[in-house]
Coordinates of C-alpha atoms in Angstrom, one line a residue:
X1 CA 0.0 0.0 0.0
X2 CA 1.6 3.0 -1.2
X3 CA 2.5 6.3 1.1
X4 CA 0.4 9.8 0.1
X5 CA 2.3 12.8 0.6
X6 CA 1.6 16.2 0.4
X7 CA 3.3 19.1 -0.6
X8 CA 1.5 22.2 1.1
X9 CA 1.7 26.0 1.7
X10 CA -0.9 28.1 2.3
X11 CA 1.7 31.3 0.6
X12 CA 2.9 30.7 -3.5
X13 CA 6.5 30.9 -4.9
X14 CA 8.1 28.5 -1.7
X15 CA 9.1 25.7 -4.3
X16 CA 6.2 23.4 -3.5
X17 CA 5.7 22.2 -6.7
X18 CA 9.4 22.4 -7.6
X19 CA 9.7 19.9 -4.5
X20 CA 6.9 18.2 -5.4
X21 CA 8.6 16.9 -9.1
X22 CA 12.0 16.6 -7.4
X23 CA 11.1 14.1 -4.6
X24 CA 9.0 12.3 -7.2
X25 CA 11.8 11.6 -9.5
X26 CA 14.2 11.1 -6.2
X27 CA 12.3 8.7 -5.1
X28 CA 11.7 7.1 -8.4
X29 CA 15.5 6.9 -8.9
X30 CA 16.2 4.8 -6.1
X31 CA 14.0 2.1 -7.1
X32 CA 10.6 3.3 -5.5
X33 CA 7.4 3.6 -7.7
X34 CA 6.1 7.2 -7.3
X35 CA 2.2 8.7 -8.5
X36 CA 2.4 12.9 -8.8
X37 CA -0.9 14.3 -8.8
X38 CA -1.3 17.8 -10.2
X39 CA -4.0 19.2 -7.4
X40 CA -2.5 23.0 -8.6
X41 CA -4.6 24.9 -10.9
X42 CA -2.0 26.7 -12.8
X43 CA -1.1 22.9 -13.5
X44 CA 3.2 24.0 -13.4
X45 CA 3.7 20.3 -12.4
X46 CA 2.2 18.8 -15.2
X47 CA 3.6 21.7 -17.5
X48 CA 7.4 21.4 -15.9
X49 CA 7.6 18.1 -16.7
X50 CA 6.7 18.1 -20.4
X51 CA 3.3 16.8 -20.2
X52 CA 2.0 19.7 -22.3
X53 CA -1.2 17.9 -23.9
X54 CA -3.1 15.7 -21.4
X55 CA -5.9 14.5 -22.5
X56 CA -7.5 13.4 -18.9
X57 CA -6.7 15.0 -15.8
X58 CA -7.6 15.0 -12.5
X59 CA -10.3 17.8 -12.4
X60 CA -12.2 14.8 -14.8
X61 CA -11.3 12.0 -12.6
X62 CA -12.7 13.6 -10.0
X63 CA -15.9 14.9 -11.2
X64 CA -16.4 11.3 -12.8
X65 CA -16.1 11.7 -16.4
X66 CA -13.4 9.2 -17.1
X67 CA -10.8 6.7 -14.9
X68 CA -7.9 8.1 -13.5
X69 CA -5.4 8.5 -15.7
X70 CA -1.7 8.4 -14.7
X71 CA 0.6 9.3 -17.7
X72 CA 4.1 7.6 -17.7
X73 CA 7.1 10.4 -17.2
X74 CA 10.0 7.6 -17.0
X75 CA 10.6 4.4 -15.3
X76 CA 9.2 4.0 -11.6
X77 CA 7.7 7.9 -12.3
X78 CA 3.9 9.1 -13.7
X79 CA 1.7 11.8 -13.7
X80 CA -2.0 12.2 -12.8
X81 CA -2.1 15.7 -14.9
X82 CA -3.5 18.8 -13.3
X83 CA -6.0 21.4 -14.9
X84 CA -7.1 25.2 -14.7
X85 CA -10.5 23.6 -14.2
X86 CA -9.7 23.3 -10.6
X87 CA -10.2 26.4 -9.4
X88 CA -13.7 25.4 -9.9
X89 CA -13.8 22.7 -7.7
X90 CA -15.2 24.0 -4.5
X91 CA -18.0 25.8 -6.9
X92 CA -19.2 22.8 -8.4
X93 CA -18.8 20.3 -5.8
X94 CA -18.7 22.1 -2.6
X95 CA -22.4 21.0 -1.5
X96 CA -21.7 17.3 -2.3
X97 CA -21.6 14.8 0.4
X98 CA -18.6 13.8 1.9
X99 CA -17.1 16.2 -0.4
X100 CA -13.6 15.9 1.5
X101 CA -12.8 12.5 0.9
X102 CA -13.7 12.5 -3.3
X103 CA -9.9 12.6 -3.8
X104 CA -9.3 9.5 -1.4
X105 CA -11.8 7.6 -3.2
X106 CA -10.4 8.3 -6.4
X107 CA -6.7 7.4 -5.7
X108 CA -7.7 4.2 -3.5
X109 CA -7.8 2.1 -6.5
X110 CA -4.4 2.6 -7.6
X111 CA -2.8 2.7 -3.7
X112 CA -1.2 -1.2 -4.4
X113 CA 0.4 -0.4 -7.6
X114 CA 2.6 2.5 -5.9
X115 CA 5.4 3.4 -3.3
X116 CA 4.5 6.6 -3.0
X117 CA 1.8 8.9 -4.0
X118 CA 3.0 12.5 -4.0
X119 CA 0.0 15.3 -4.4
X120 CA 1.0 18.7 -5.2
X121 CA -1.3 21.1 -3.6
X122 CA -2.4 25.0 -4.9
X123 CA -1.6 27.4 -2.1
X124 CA -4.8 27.8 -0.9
X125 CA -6.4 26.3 2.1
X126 CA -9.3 25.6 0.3
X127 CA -11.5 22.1 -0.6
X128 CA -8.8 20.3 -2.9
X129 CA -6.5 21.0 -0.2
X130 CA -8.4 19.6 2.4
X131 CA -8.8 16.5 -0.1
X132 CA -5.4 16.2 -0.2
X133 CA -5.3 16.0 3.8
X134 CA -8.3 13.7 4.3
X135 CA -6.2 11.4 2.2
X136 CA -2.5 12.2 3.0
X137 CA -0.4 10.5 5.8
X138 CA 1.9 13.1 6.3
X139 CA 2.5 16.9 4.7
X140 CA 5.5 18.0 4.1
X141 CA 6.1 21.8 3.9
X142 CA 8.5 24.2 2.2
X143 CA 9.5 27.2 3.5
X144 CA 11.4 30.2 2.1
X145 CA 13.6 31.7 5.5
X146 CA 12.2 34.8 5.5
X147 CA 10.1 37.5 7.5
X148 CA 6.2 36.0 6.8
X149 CA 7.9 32.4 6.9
X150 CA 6.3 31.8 10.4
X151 CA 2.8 33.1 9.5
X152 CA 2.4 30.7 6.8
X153 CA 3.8 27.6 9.1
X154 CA 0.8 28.5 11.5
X155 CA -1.9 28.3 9.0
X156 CA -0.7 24.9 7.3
X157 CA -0.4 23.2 11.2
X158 CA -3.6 24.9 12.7
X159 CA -5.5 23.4 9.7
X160 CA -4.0 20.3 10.1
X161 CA -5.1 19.9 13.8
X162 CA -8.8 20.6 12.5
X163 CA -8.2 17.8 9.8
X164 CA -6.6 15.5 12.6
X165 CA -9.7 16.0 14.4
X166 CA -12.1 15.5 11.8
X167 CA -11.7 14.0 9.0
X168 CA -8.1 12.1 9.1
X169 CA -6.6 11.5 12.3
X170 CA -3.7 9.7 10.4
X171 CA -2.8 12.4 9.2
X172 CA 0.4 14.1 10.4
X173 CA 3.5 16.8 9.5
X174 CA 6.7 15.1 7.8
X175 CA 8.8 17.6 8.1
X176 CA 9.2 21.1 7.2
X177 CA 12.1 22.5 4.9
X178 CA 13.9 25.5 3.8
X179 CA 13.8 26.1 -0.4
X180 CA 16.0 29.2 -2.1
X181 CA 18.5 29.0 1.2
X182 CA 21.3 30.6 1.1
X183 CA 23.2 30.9 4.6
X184 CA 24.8 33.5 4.2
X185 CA 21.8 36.3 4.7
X186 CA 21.4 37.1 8.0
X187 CA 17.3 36.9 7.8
X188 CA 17.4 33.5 6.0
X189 CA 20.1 32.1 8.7
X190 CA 18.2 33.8 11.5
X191 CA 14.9 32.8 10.4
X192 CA 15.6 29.7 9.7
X193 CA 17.8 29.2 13.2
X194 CA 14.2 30.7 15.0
X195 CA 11.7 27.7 13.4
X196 CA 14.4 25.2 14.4
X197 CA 13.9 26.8 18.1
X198 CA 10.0 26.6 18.0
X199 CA 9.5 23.4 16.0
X200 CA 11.6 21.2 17.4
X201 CA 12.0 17.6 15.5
X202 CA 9.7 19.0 12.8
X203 CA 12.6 20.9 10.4
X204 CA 14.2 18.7 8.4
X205 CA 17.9 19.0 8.4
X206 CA 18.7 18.8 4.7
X207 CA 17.7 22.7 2.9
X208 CA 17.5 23.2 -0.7
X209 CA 19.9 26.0 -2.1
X210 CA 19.0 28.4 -4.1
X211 CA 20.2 27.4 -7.6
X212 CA 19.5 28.3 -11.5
X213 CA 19.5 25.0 -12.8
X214 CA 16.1 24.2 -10.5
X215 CA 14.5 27.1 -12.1
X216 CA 15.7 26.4 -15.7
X217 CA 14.7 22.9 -15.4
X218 CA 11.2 23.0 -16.2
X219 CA 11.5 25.1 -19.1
X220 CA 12.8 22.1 -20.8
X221 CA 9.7 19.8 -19.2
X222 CA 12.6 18.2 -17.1
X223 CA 13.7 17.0 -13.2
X224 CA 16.8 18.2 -12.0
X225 CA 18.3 15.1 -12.5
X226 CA 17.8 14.8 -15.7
X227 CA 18.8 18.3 -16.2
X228 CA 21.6 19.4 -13.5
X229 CA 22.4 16.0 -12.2
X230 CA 26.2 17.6 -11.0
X231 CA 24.0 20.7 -9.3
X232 CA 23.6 21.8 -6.2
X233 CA 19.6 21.4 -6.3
X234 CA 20.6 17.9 -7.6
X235 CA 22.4 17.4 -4.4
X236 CA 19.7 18.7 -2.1
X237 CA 17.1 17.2 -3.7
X238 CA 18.7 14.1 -3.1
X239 CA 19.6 14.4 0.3
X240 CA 16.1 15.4 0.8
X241 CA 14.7 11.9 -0.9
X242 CA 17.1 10.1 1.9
X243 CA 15.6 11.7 4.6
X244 CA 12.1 11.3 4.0
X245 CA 12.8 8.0 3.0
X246 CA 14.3 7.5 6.6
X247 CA 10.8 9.3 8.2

């Protein structure tokens, strides 16, 4: 039975869904057989990875128009592509019974053919993000070190305890991590030193540099070890996969 995580922030531009593709193909490097789910309505997850004409996507799946439809990237790696149509969700299916746990449902069919199941979510903390927590096991959230980086935290982990509560007491934090670090600015290092002090055990040790080649890398519809596999974001993204791996 495979292992949903998800990728959260309530606040855009944190590297969530550059995370999101990195782990996936991480994971799927070292042998593990790894689901992304485009939950994002700008749909950069499907887009950075070169899926540019999907056919099916989730938004479909999910409203019942068609199977779900996982689209093969590489070996041990596919794609459950996303849609603008999303932003719609809550609209159309916001008064539906048990409207919460539509996404579990879905996914619960292909659970045994999978290590992991990774969701990327939109930064909002709206209904497809509460899917993705009714169905998740454990969230895993990026963080830029900066001033705000706090007030975003807070949102993500007092929504969480309200999902705990009610709809998925399973559910818990993997980890949170720093994205676009670099040490050597005060804020970040101080920022990122004051989290450690308040969340202890819940920031991950490994941090993700800022780098080019993660930003250029979904231009080309590629992972960053496909594209930069000597690169810094390479190497963080790497020694990210071992530590949640080791969670």
């Amino acid at each position: 039975m495979s292992k949903i995580l998800a990728f959260t922030n309530q606040k855009g531009g944190v590297g969530k869904t550059t995370s999101t593709a990195n782990v996936g193909a991480g994971l799927a490097r070292v042998g593990q057989r790894v689901l992304l789910v485009d939950l994002d309505p700008q749909a950069n997850l499907t887009k950075g990875l070169g899926l540019l004409e999907a056919e099916q996507n989730v938004y479909g799946a999910l409203l019942g128009e068609y199977r779900l439809k996982a689209y093969s990237l590489r070996e041990n790696l596919a794609l459950v592509a996303g849609s603008p149509a999303l932003s719609g969700f809550e609209k159309v299916k916001g008064d539906e019974l048990d409207r919460e746990f539509l996404l579990k449902e879905l996914l619960e069919p292909v659970r045994e053919r999978c290590d992991y199941i990774l969701l990327d979510c939109p930064p909002a903390l709206g209904l497809v993000t509460l899917n993705a927590y009714a169905c998740a096991q454990a969230l895993y959230i990026p963080l830029e070190a900066q001033l705000y980086a706090a007030d975003g935290l807070a949102k993500v982990l007092e929504l969480v305890g309200r999902v705990q509560r009610r709809l998925n007491p399973e559910l818990a934090v993997g980890g949170v991590f720093f994205t676009r670090h670099d040490k050597r600015k005060v804020l970040r290092r101080d920022t990122a030193e004051q989290l450690r002090a308040q969340h202890p055990g819940l920031v991950l040790d490994t941090v993700i540099r800022e780098s080019i080649a993660l930003g250029e890398a979904p231009h080309l519809g590629q992972d960053i070890f496909t594209y930069a596999p000597q690169s810094a974001g390479a190497t963080d993204y790497q020694a990210l996969v071992a530590e949640i791996l080791t969670r």
